[in-house]
mmCIF file of C-alpha atoms in Angstrom:
data_model
loop_
_atom_site.group_PDB
_atom_site.id
_atom_site.type_symbol
_atom_site.label_atom_id
_atom_site.label_comp_id
_atom_site.label_asym_id
_atom_site.label_seq_id
_atom_site.Cartn_x
_atom_site.Cartn_y
_atom_site.Cartn_z
ATOM 1 C CA MET A 1 23.615 -29.681 -15.782
ATOM 2 C CA ASN A 2 24.351 -31.580 -12.575
ATOM 3 C CA SER A 3 21.810 -33.936 -11.020
ATOM 4 C CA LYS A 4 21.106 -31.731 -7.995
ATOM 5 C CA LYS A 5 20.227 -28.768 -10.171
ATOM 6 C CA SER A 6 18.131 -30.975 -12.438
ATOM 7 C CA GLY A 7 16.216 -32.218 -9.408
ATOM 8 C CA TYR A 8 15.698 -28.651 -8.216
ATOM 9 C CA ILE A 9 14.348 -27.519 -11.599
ATOM 10 C CA GLN A 10 12.088 -30.562 -11.753
ATOM 11 C CA ASP A 11 10.647 -29.683 -8.346
ATOM 12 C CA VAL A 12 10.153 -26.068 -9.419
ATOM 13 C CA ASP A 13 8.272 -27.278 -12.498
ATOM 14 C CA ARG A 14 6.128 -29.506 -10.312
ATOM 15 C CA LEU A 15 5.391 -26.629 -7.931
ATOM 16 C CA ILE A 16 4.416 -24.390 -10.859
ATOM 17 C CA GLU A 17 2.028 -27.042 -12.096
ATOM 18 C CA GLU A 18 0.477 -27.700 -8.682
ATOM 19 C CA THR A 19 0.032 -24.086 -7.541
ATOM 20 C CA ARG A 20 -3.352 -22.754 -8.554
ATOM 21 C CA VAL A 21 -3.805 -19.318 -10.083
ATOM 22 C CA GLU A 22 -6.398 -18.608 -7.390
ATOM 23 C CA GLN A 23 -3.711 -18.948 -4.701
ATOM 24 C CA VAL A 24 -1.569 -16.304 -6.394
ATOM 25 C CA LEU A 25 -4.446 -13.882 -6.954
ATOM 26 C CA SER A 26 -5.630 -14.292 -3.355
ATOM 27 C CA HIS A 27 -2.121 -13.525 -2.098
ATOM 28 C CA TYR A 28 -2.218 -10.174 -3.915
ATOM 29 C CA ASN A 29 -5.860 -9.479 -2.984
ATOM 30 C CA LEU A 30 -6.950 -9.575 -6.633
ATOM 31 C CA PRO A 31 -10.327 -10.725 -8.022
ATOM 32 C CA LEU A 32 -10.574 -14.481 -8.547
ATOM 33 C CA PRO A 33 -11.695 -16.333 -11.697
ATOM 34 C CA GLN A 34 -15.336 -17.351 -11.806
ATOM 35 C CA SER A 35 -14.305 -20.712 -13.283
ATOM 36 C CA SER A 36 -11.409 -23.112 -12.697
ATOM 37 C CA THR A 37 -11.004 -23.836 -16.409
ATOM 38 C CA GLY A 38 -10.585 -21.885 -19.624
ATOM 39 C CA GLU A 39 -9.129 -18.381 -19.810
ATOM 40 C CA TYR A 40 -9.151 -15.580 -17.253
ATOM 41 C CA ARG A 41 -8.597 -11.910 -18.097
ATOM 42 C CA MET A 42 -6.906 -9.442 -15.792
ATOM 43 C CA GLN A 43 -5.101 -6.121 -15.995
ATOM 44 C CA CYS A 44 -1.594 -6.389 -17.440
ATOM 45 C CA VAL A 45 0.951 -6.389 -14.613
ATOM 46 C CA PHE A 46 3.980 -5.626 -16.775
ATOM 47 C CA ASN A 47 3.210 -2.341 -18.566
ATOM 48 C CA ASP A 48 0.811 0.406 -17.456
ATOM 49 C CA SER A 49 0.371 1.527 -21.070
ATOM 50 C CA CYS A 50 -1.376 -1.749 -21.921
ATOM 51 C CA ALA A 51 -4.463 -0.446 -20.135
ATOM 52 C CA ASP A 52 -4.900 2.113 -22.919
ATOM 53 C CA SER A 53 -5.321 -0.628 -25.522
ATOM 54 C CA GLN A 54 -8.522 -2.518 -26.196
ATOM 55 C CA TYR A 55 -6.333 -5.650 -26.049
ATOM 56 C CA GLY A 56 -4.699 -4.620 -22.784
ATOM 57 C CA ASN A 57 -6.066 -7.399 -20.619
ATOM 58 C CA LEU A 58 -3.614 -10.109 -19.676
ATOM 59 C CA THR A 59 -4.818 -13.576 -20.681
ATOM 60 C CA VAL A 60 -4.277 -16.227 -18.019
ATOM 61 C CA ARG A 61 -4.732 -19.813 -19.206
ATOM 62 C CA LEU A 62 -6.079 -21.741 -16.245
ATOM 63 C CA ASP A 63 -5.470 -25.137 -17.899
ATOM 64 C CA ASP A 64 -1.941 -24.581 -19.230
ATOM 65 C CA PRO A 65 0.768 -24.294 -16.503
ATOM 66 C CA ALA A 66 3.637 -24.190 -19.024
ATOM 67 C CA ASN A 67 2.227 -21.278 -21.040
ATOM 68 C CA ARG A 68 0.144 -19.639 -18.363
ATOM 69 C CA ILE A 69 0.050 -15.973 -19.419
ATOM 70 C CA TYR A 70 0.154 -13.805 -22.527
ATOM 71 C CA CYS A 71 -0.446 -10.074 -23.079
ATOM 72 C CA HIS A 72 -1.576 -9.221 -26.617
ATOM 73 C CA THR A 73 -0.298 -5.645 -26.279
ATOM 74 C CA CYS A 74 3.195 -5.840 -24.747
ATOM 75 C CA GLU A 75 3.558 -9.514 -25.809
ATOM 76 C CA VAL A 76 4.988 -10.676 -22.485
ATOM 77 C CA ARG A 77 4.365 -14.378 -22.058
ATOM 78 C CA GLY A 78 5.425 -17.062 -19.588
ATOM 79 C CA ASN A 79 4.431 -19.313 -16.715
ATOM 80 C CA LEU A 80 3.361 -18.630 -13.146
ATOM 81 C CA LEU A 81 6.848 -17.389 -12.205
ATOM 82 C CA THR A 82 6.628 -14.693 -14.885
ATOM 83 C CA LEU A 83 3.254 -13.610 -13.539
ATOM 84 C CA LEU A 84 4.697 -13.408 -10.011
ATOM 85 C CA HIS A 85 7.590 -11.287 -11.254
ATOM 86 C CA GLY A 86 5.135 -8.848 -12.824
ATOM 87 C CA LEU A 87 2.969 -8.695 -9.712
ATOM 88 C CA GLU A 88 6.021 -7.970 -7.558
ATOM 89 C CA HIS A 89 7.888 -5.514 -9.808
ATOM 90 C CA GLN A 90 5.304 -4.200 -12.336
ATOM 91 C CA ARG A 91 7.703 -4.785 -15.239
ATOM 92 C CA PRO A 92 8.724 -7.629 -17.566
ATOM 93 C CA PRO A 93 11.740 -9.832 -16.802
ATOM 94 C CA ALA A 94 15.059 -8.379 -17.949
ATOM 95 C CA GLY A 95 15.942 -9.805 -21.343
ATOM 96 C CA GLY A 96 12.444 -11.170 -21.841
ATOM 97 C CA ARG A 97 12.699 -14.214 -19.571
ATOM 98 C CA LEU A 98 13.499 -14.971 -15.942
ATOM 99 C CA ARG A 99 17.130 -15.728 -15.189
ATOM 100 C CA GLY A 100 19.491 -15.573 -12.215
ATOM 101 C CA VAL A 101 18.291 -13.516 -9.264
ATOM 102 C CA GLU A 102 14.949 -12.738 -10.899
ATOM 103 C CA PHE A 103 14.264 -16.449 -11.313
ATOM 104 C CA LYS A 104 15.302 -17.270 -7.736
ATOM 105 C CA ASP A 105 13.190 -14.444 -6.305
ATOM 106 C CA ALA A 106 10.135 -15.608 -8.256
ATOM 107 C CA VAL A 107 10.655 -19.196 -7.063
ATOM 108 C CA ALA A 108 10.973 -17.966 -3.461
ATOM 109 C CA LYS A 109 7.707 -16.054 -3.790
ATOM 110 C CA LEU A 110 5.986 -19.096 -5.300
ATOM 111 C CA ARG A 111 7.204 -21.237 -2.383
ATOM 112 C CA GLU A 112 5.852 -18.683 0.075
ATOM 113 C CA ILE A 113 2.428 -18.594 -1.580
ATOM 114 C CA SER A 114 2.165 -22.352 -1.946
ATOM 115 C CA GLY A 115 3.355 -23.018 1.605
ATOM 116 C CA GLU A 116 6.061 -25.351 0.350
ATOM 117 C CA SER A 117 9.839 -24.901 0.448
ATOM 118 C CA ILE A 118 12.309 -26.387 -2.042
ATOM 119 C CA ASP A 119 15.966 -26.630 -1.133
ATOM 120 C CA PRO A 120 18.164 -25.956 -4.214
ATOM 121 C CA GLY A 121 20.647 -28.499 -2.860
ATOM 122 C CA THR A 122 18.234 -31.408 -2.603
ATOM 123 C CA THR A 123 15.138 -32.847 -4.222
ATOM 124 C CA GLN A 124 13.324 -33.051 -0.883
ATOM 125 C CA GLN A 125 10.758 -30.573 0.334
ATOM 126 C CA ARG A 126 10.712 -29.065 3.790
ATOM 127 C CA SER A 127 8.190 -27.087 5.780
ATOM 128 C CA PRO A 128 8.729 -23.290 5.738
ATOM 129 C CA ALA A 129 8.479 -22.889 9.510
ATOM 130 C CA ALA A 130 10.590 -19.732 9.605
ATOM 131 C CA LYS A 131 8.387 -17.969 7.020
ATOM 132 C CA PRO A 132 4.749 -18.997 7.359
ATOM 133 C CA SER A 133 2.704 -18.381 4.239
ATOM 134 C CA LEU A 134 -0.190 -15.948 4.307
ATOM 135 C CA ALA A 135 -3.649 -17.441 4.480
ATOM 136 C CA PRO A 136 -5.757 -16.447 1.457
ATOM 137 C CA LEU A 137 -8.309 -13.736 2.149
ATOM 138 C CA PRO A 138 -11.977 -14.177 1.332
ATOM 139 C CA LYS A 139 -12.818 -12.791 -2.076
ATOM 140 C CA GLU A 140 -13.515 -9.076 -1.741
ATOM 141 C CA PRO A 141 -14.176 -6.406 -4.349
ATOM 142 C CA GLY A 142 -11.155 -4.188 -4.906
ATOM 143 C CA ASN A 143 -10.756 -0.566 -5.972
ATOM 144 C CA THR A 144 -10.725 0.119 -9.699
ATOM 145 C CA PRO A 145 -8.355 2.867 -10.914
ATOM 146 C CA LEU A 146 -10.455 5.864 -11.903
ATOM 147 C CA ILE A 147 -9.049 5.884 -15.424
ATOM 148 C CA ARG A 148 -10.740 2.512 -16.026
ATOM 149 C CA HIS A 149 -13.834 3.026 -13.907
ATOM 150 C CA GLU A 150 -17.109 1.792 -15.400
ATOM 151 C CA LYS A 151 -18.673 5.233 -14.903
ATOM 152 C CA GLU A 152 -17.712 8.077 -17.209
ATOM 153 C CA ALA A 153 -18.061 10.653 -14.422
ATOM 154 C CA ALA A 154 -15.487 8.747 -12.348
ATOM 155 C CA ARG A 155 -13.071 8.414 -15.280
ATOM 156 C CA GLN A 156 -13.120 12.179 -15.737
ATOM 157 C CA LEU A 157 -11.832 12.592 -12.179
ATOM 158 C CA ALA A 158 -8.665 10.548 -12.771
ATOM 159 C CA ASN A 159 -6.576 13.680 -13.302
ATOM 160 C CA LEU A 160 -8.317 15.902 -10.767
ATOM 161 C CA TYR A 161 -5.068 16.045 -8.764
ATOM 162 C CA GLU A 162 -3.667 18.308 -11.485
ATOM 163 C CA GLU A 163 -6.175 20.995 -10.477
ATOM 164 C CA LEU A 164 -5.431 20.962 -6.745
ATOM 165 C CA VAL A 165 -4.103 24.302 -5.518
ATOM 166 C CA ALA A 166 -0.852 24.115 -3.521
ATOM 167 C CA ASP A 167 -0.229 27.866 -3.222
ATOM 168 C CA VAL A 168 -1.666 29.179 0.062
ATOM 169 C CA SER A 169 -2.263 32.616 -1.505
ATOM 170 C CA GLU A 170 -4.862 30.993 -3.786
ATOM 171 C CA MET A 171 -6.605 28.866 -1.134
ATOM 172 C CA SER A 172 -9.598 29.589 1.027
ATOM 173 C CA PRO A 173 -8.711 31.216 4.372
ATOM 174 C CA GLU A 174 -9.404 27.960 6.223
ATOM 175 C CA ALA A 175 -7.231 25.880 3.918
ATOM 176 C CA ALA A 176 -4.426 28.440 3.895
ATOM 177 C CA GLN A 177 -4.409 28.593 7.689
ATOM 178 C CA TYR A 178 -4.291 24.792 7.939
ATOM 179 C CA VAL A 179 -1.296 24.564 5.593
ATOM 180 C CA ARG A 180 0.584 27.490 7.155
ATOM 181 C CA ARG A 181 0.424 25.775 10.543
ATOM 182 C CA ARG A 182 2.380 22.925 8.953
ATOM 183 C CA ASP A 183 5.402 24.643 7.491
ATOM 184 C CA TRP A 184 6.727 21.297 6.304
ATOM 185 C CA LEU A 185 3.708 20.985 3.972
ATOM 186 C CA THR A 186 5.447 22.794 1.114
ATOM 187 C CA PRO A 187 3.984 23.358 -2.369
ATOM 188 C CA GLU A 188 6.576 20.947 -3.786
ATOM 189 C CA LEU A 189 5.591 18.182 -1.369
ATOM 190 C CA MET A 190 1.894 18.783 -1.986
ATOM 191 C CA LYS A 191 2.266 18.631 -5.759
ATOM 192 C CA LYS A 192 4.338 15.467 -5.522
ATOM 193 C CA TRP A 193 1.653 13.686 -3.490
ATOM 194 C CA GLY A 194 -1.400 15.260 -5.112
ATOM 195 C CA VAL A 195 -2.527 17.296 -2.106
ATOM 196 C CA GLY A 196 -4.280 20.638 -2.205
ATOM 197 C CA TRP A 197 -7.415 22.717 -2.178
ATOM 198 C CA ILE A 198 -10.067 22.445 -4.890
ATOM 199 C CA PRO A 199 -11.313 25.752 -6.278
ATOM 200 C CA GLY A 200 -15.093 26.098 -6.268
ATOM 201 C CA ASN A 201 -15.935 24.748 -9.698
ATOM 202 C CA GLY A 202 -18.089 22.068 -11.246
ATOM 203 C CA ARG A 203 -15.530 19.314 -10.659
ATOM 204 C CA SER A 204 -15.421 19.843 -6.906
ATOM 205 C CA LEU A 205 -15.963 16.751 -4.798
ATOM 206 C CA PHE A 206 -15.605 18.570 -1.487
ATOM 207 C CA ARG A 207 -16.757 21.836 -0.057
ATOM 208 C CA LYS A 208 -14.284 24.592 0.686
ATOM 209 C CA SER A 209 -13.732 23.277 4.211
ATOM 210 C CA TYR A 210 -11.641 20.322 3.029
ATOM 211 C CA LEU A 211 -8.021 19.795 2.025
ATOM 212 C CA VAL A 212 -7.941 17.061 -0.631
ATOM 213 C CA TYR A 213 -5.565 14.080 -0.851
ATOM 214 C CA THR A 214 -4.991 11.788 -3.826
ATOM 215 C CA HIS A 215 -5.053 8.039 -3.183
ATOM 216 C CA ARG A 216 -3.046 5.733 -5.448
ATOM 217 C CA ASP A 217 -2.503 1.997 -5.678
ATOM 218 C CA GLU A 218 0.800 0.134 -5.703
ATOM 219 C CA ARG A 219 1.155 0.819 -9.430
ATOM 220 C CA ASN A 220 0.754 4.571 -8.817
ATOM 221 C CA GLN A 221 -2.689 4.683 -10.429
ATOM 222 C CA VAL A 222 -5.246 7.117 -8.989
ATOM 223 C CA LEU A 223 -7.946 5.226 -7.102
ATOM 224 C CA SER A 224 -9.809 8.038 -5.366
ATOM 225 C CA TYR A 225 -9.613 11.244 -3.355
ATOM 226 C CA SER A 226 -10.352 12.144 0.235
ATOM 227 C CA GLY A 227 -10.872 15.379 2.121
ATOM 228 C CA ARG A 228 -9.512 16.420 5.498
ATOM 229 C CA ASP A 229 -12.171 18.366 7.389
ATOM 230 C CA LEU A 230 -10.541 21.684 8.220
ATOM 231 C CA SER A 231 -13.097 22.197 11.011
ATOM 232 C CA PHE A 232 -12.463 18.805 12.603
ATOM 233 C CA GLU A 233 -10.747 20.067 15.773
ATOM 234 C CA GLU A 234 -13.640 22.416 16.518
ATOM 235 C CA LYS A 235 -16.200 19.640 15.929
ATOM 236 C CA TRP A 236 -14.165 17.170 17.994
ATOM 237 C CA ASN A 237 -13.928 19.486 21.008
ATOM 238 C CA LYS A 238 -17.661 20.155 20.840
ATOM 239 C CA TRP A 239 -18.318 16.404 20.717
ATOM 240 C CA LEU A 240 -16.197 15.974 23.859
ATOM 241 C CA ARG A 241 -17.978 18.842 25.626
ATOM 242 C CA ASP A 242 -21.320 17.273 24.756
ATOM 243 C CA GLY A 243 -20.326 14.045 26.517
ATOM 244 C CA ARG A 244 -19.348 12.045 23.415
ATOM 245 C CA PRO A 245 -22.902 11.408 22.169
ATOM 246 C CA GLU A 246 -23.225 8.120 20.299
ATOM 247 C CA GLY A 247 -23.651 8.407 16.555
ATOM 248 C CA LYS A 248 -22.346 11.982 16.418
ATOM 249 C CA LYS A 249 -18.600 11.395 16.544
ATOM 250 C CA PRO A 250 -17.044 13.643 13.883
ATOM 251 C CA ASN A 251 -14.860 12.178 11.146
ATOM 252 C CA LYS A 252 -11.468 13.715 10.437
ATOM 253 C CA HIS A 253 -11.518 12.572 6.812
ATOM 254 C CA ARG A 254 -14.266 12.192 4.256
ATOM 255 C CA TYR A 255 -13.803 9.586 1.543
ATOM 256 C CA VAL A 256 -15.456 9.378 -1.845
ATOM 257 C CA SER A 257 -18.460 7.057 -1.789
ATOM 258 C CA GLY A 258 -17.551 3.554 -2.951
ATOM 259 C CA TYR A 259 -13.845 3.800 -2.154
ATOM 260 C CA ARG A 260 -12.770 0.875 0.016
ATOM 261 C CA LYS A 261 -9.982 2.452 2.024
ATOM 262 C CA GLY A 262 -9.504 -0.733 4.029
ATOM 263 C CA GLN A 263 -8.160 -2.381 0.871
ATOM 264 C CA GLU A 264 -5.270 0.078 0.509
ATOM 265 C CA LEU A 265 -2.249 1.586 2.248
ATOM 266 C CA TYR A 266 -1.489 5.263 1.704
ATOM 267 C CA GLY A 267 2.010 5.670 0.330
ATOM 268 C CA ALA A 268 2.412 2.084 -0.906
ATOM 269 C CA GLN A 269 3.372 2.977 -4.484
ATOM 270 C CA ALA A 270 6.077 0.638 -5.759
ATOM 271 C CA ASN A 271 7.900 3.488 -7.504
ATOM 272 C CA ARG A 272 8.808 4.951 -4.099
ATOM 273 C CA LEU A 273 11.518 2.280 -3.935
ATOM 274 C CA GLU A 274 13.361 4.292 -6.591
ATOM 275 C CA GLU A 275 13.948 7.097 -4.058
ATOM 276 C CA GLU A 276 17.183 6.897 -2.098
ATOM 277 C CA TYR A 277 15.679 8.017 1.223
ATOM 278 C CA VAL A 278 13.074 5.254 0.969
ATOM 279 C CA ARG A 279 15.713 2.563 0.464
ATOM 280 C CA GLU A 280 17.801 3.948 3.327
ATOM 281 C CA SER A 281 14.783 4.130 5.635
ATOM 282 C CA LEU A 282 13.767 0.543 4.851
ATOM 283 C CA GLU A 283 17.293 -0.636 5.515
ATOM 284 C CA ARG A 284 17.428 1.168 8.858
ATOM 285 C CA ARG A 285 13.886 0.758 10.190
ATOM 286 C CA GLY A 286 11.981 -1.699 8.028
ATOM 287 C CA VAL A 287 8.421 -0.779 7.022
ATOM 288 C CA VAL A 288 7.163 2.160 9.102
ATOM 289 C CA VAL A 289 3.408 2.201 9.766
ATOM 290 C CA VAL A 290 1.368 5.253 10.797
ATOM 291 C CA GLU A 291 -2.299 6.226 10.774
ATOM 292 C CA GLY A 292 -2.943 8.950 8.253
ATOM 293 C CA MET A 293 -1.798 10.867 5.221
ATOM 294 C CA ASN A 294 -0.223 13.807 7.044
ATOM 295 C CA GLU A 295 1.948 11.426 9.054
ATOM 296 C CA VAL A 296 3.274 9.856 5.850
ATOM 297 C CA LEU A 297 4.021 13.274 4.351
ATOM 298 C CA ARG A 298 5.629 14.724 7.486
ATOM 299 C CA LEU A 299 7.870 11.703 7.964
ATOM 300 C CA GLU A 300 9.071 11.948 4.378
ATOM 301 C CA THR A 301 10.459 15.403 5.156
ATOM 302 C CA LEU A 302 12.384 13.762 8.026
ATOM 303 C CA GLY A 303 13.824 10.995 5.857
ATOM 304 C CA VAL A 304 11.439 8.298 7.111
ATOM 305 C CA ALA A 305 9.485 6.231 4.576
ATOM 306 C CA ALA A 306 6.068 5.314 5.996
ATOM 307 C CA VAL A 307 2.722 3.931 4.876
ATOM 308 C CA GLY A 308 -0.628 4.839 6.420
ATOM 309 C CA ILE A 309 -3.606 2.632 7.206
ATOM 310 C CA GLY A 310 -6.073 5.544 7.173
ATOM 311 C CA SER A 311 -7.309 4.723 10.666
ATOM 312 C CA ASN A 312 -6.105 3.529 14.053
ATOM 313 C CA LYS A 313 -7.261 0.003 13.153
ATOM 314 C CA ALA A 314 -5.922 -2.039 10.250
ATOM 315 C CA THR A 315 -8.081 -4.384 8.198
ATOM 316 C CA ASP A 316 -7.043 -7.972 7.474
ATOM 317 C CA THR A 317 -6.225 -6.946 3.913
ATOM 318 C CA GLN A 318 -3.934 -4.169 5.144
ATOM 319 C CA VAL A 319 -2.264 -6.529 7.616
ATOM 320 C CA GLN A 320 -1.440 -8.987 4.858
ATOM 321 C CA LYS A 321 -0.115 -6.201 2.644
ATOM 322 C CA LEU A 322 2.138 -4.985 5.471
ATOM 323 C CA ILE A 323 3.453 -8.515 5.955
ATOM 324 C CA ARG A 324 4.162 -8.820 2.245
ATOM 325 C CA PHE A 325 5.931 -5.434 2.155
ATOM 326 C CA ALA A 326 8.021 -6.308 5.200
ATOM 327 C CA LYS A 327 9.147 -9.597 3.667
ATOM 328 C CA HIS A 328 9.789 -8.102 0.257
ATOM 329 C CA ALA A 329 11.487 -4.807 1.137
ATOM 330 C CA GLY A 330 11.790 -4.417 4.904
ATOM 331 C CA ASN A 331 13.967 -7.384 5.865
ATOM 332 C CA ASN A 332 11.055 -8.812 7.894
ATOM 333 C CA ARG A 333 10.890 -5.715 10.106
ATOM 334 C CA ILE A 334 8.031 -3.326 10.893
ATOM 335 C CA LEU A 335 8.165 -0.169 13.029
ATOM 336 C CA LEU A 336 4.858 1.078 14.438
ATOM 337 C CA LEU A 337 4.371 4.806 15.075
ATOM 338 C CA PRO A 338 0.819 5.234 16.399
ATOM 339 C CA ASP A 339 -0.888 8.409 17.501
ATOM 340 C CA CYS A 340 0.065 8.496 21.174
ATOM 341 C CA ASP A 341 -3.412 8.856 22.614
ATOM 342 C CA GLU A 342 -5.878 6.330 23.996
ATOM 343 C CA GLU A 343 -7.567 5.508 20.693
ATOM 344 C CA GLY A 344 -4.394 5.414 18.618
ATOM 345 C CA GLU A 345 -2.567 3.087 20.973
ATOM 346 C CA ALA A 346 -5.562 0.766 21.398
ATOM 347 C CA GLY A 347 -5.819 0.231 17.651
ATOM 348 C CA PHE A 348 -2.095 -0.360 17.157
ATOM 349 C CA LYS A 349 -1.947 -2.866 20.020
ATOM 350 C CA ASP A 350 -4.236 -5.094 17.978
ATOM 351 C CA LEU A 351 -2.122 -4.489 14.856
ATOM 352 C CA LEU A 352 1.087 -5.351 16.709
ATOM 353 C CA TRP A 353 -0.389 -8.671 17.825
ATOM 354 C CA LYS A 354 -1.561 -9.609 14.322
ATOM 355 C CA LEU A 355 1.799 -8.785 12.754
ATOM 356 C CA ALA A 356 3.821 -10.569 15.440
ATOM 357 C CA GLU A 357 1.906 -13.793 14.756
ATOM 358 C CA HIS A 358 3.652 -14.002 11.385
ATOM 359 C CA GLY A 359 7.192 -14.187 12.725
ATOM 360 C CA LEU A 360 8.184 -10.618 11.863
ATOM 361 C CA SER A 361 10.347 -8.339 13.963
ATOM 362 C CA ILE A 362 7.893 -5.728 15.276
ATOM 363 C CA ARG A 363 9.041 -2.630 17.146
ATOM 364 C CA LEU A 364 6.966 0.080 18.814
ATOM 365 C CA GLY A 365 8.679 3.383 18.080
ATOM 366 C CA CYS A 366 6.524 5.675 20.202
ATOM 367 C CA SER A 367 3.783 5.595 22.825
ATOM 368 C CA SER A 368 2.488 7.714 25.671
ATOM 369 C CA LYS A 369 4.940 6.032 28.069
ATOM 370 C CA ILE A 370 8.072 5.424 25.987
ATOM 371 C CA ASN A 371 11.020 7.713 26.796
ATOM 372 C CA GLU A 372 9.429 9.021 29.987
ATOM 373 C CA GLY A 373 6.278 10.226 28.246
ATOM 374 C CA ARG A 374 8.067 12.249 25.556
ATOM 375 C CA PHE A 375 5.419 11.389 22.957
ATOM 376 C CA ALA A 376 2.298 11.433 25.166
ATOM 377 C CA GLY A 377 -0.628 13.097 23.395
ATOM 378 C CA ARG A 378 1.368 13.628 20.213
ATOM 379 C CA GLN A 379 1.105 12.337 16.642
ATOM 380 C CA PRO A 380 3.887 11.518 14.157
ATOM 381 C CA GLU A 381 2.641 14.521 12.179
ATOM 382 C CA ASP A 382 4.067 16.661 14.993
ATOM 383 C CA PHE A 383 7.459 14.937 15.236
ATOM 384 C CA ASP A 384 10.723 16.686 14.451
ATOM 385 C CA ALA A 385 14.236 15.514 13.625
ATOM 386 C CA GLU A 386 15.151 15.142 17.303
ATOM 387 C CA ASP A 387 12.151 12.887 17.890
ATOM 388 C CA ILE A 388 13.254 10.651 15.013
ATOM 389 C CA GLU A 389 16.751 10.456 16.472
ATOM 390 C CA VAL A 390 15.250 9.300 19.776
ATOM 391 C CA ILE A 391 13.137 6.675 18.023
ATOM 392 C CA ASP A 392 16.097 5.432 15.976
ATOM 393 C CA SER A 393 18.282 5.208 19.061
ATOM 394 C CA ASN A 394 15.805 2.727 20.575
ATOM 395 C CA LEU A 395 15.853 0.366 17.603
#
């Protein structure tokens, strides 16, 4: 091994030793250890099936940088780079250990988290000015997948999506009318995303006036469900007629109590990267950001891969996730497609500013004034193929 490579490996080893586990967990918005010594247990990041075992927790040794992690179920072991690989890809290293591109990618991610850059051609360190690292977020409680929820009643809801009705002939009149108005909301698309109407039975979380959506985490685990109020437009117009009384603004979506939607992005499942249209969309547009669930679903039918923030305002956690996604899969690019009304644009202006501060390439794909007002008063849910062509032509 030549001296330059030896120096590089030595610096990588030093960086592994000096980077704290807390920095890595904060970067991925995961719970932090209560102590800085001893062992820390967390969900295995390499194999979903480990969660079904009583030994499924990944052991993280806080005092041993060389042998940092070990899973008693899938038997994956390694240092901080191995942990980073699992957090990024949700699978073990090919061949059992990091080599080649996998090793280099893990080192690059470690440099980003630590705020330090190592040049493979020299033993000197340099400041990563072109790619500023993300500041750690304050410790916040996350969302637990329903299958591992502490409450039995919640665990029993993990597979509720299997009972959602996607056939309009079996829905309530209100739900059927809502779906028929969106001819792109096909039974196949609804089943794929876990969308539908809940029959009136004992497992119902929502009354008949809601269309239900399944919410999953990056590992495709069910976190919760939400309901779209099928009477929202009527309630909204009444609220406007009444002079917008404070405290009575209707909500378009109802979320299950305890679900922290500001911790998640709708449509952020890592397995979406296996779909060809998603890879093509990322290559062409970067990460596309919209407000809600319907926008994500509609854009999929148009060949556009998007994630939703569930509101017109993004939380700090969502902003950092978007930055991470853009750097990992979007070639440092983000395309914003807000609802083109006063509230939608106001919220996304703030999001644009926050994202631009991190050196990303941010584009605004639609607004009430772009393209001579073509999109004024409209939402991405209403876009068609011609609208996407117009947006793409402006990139």
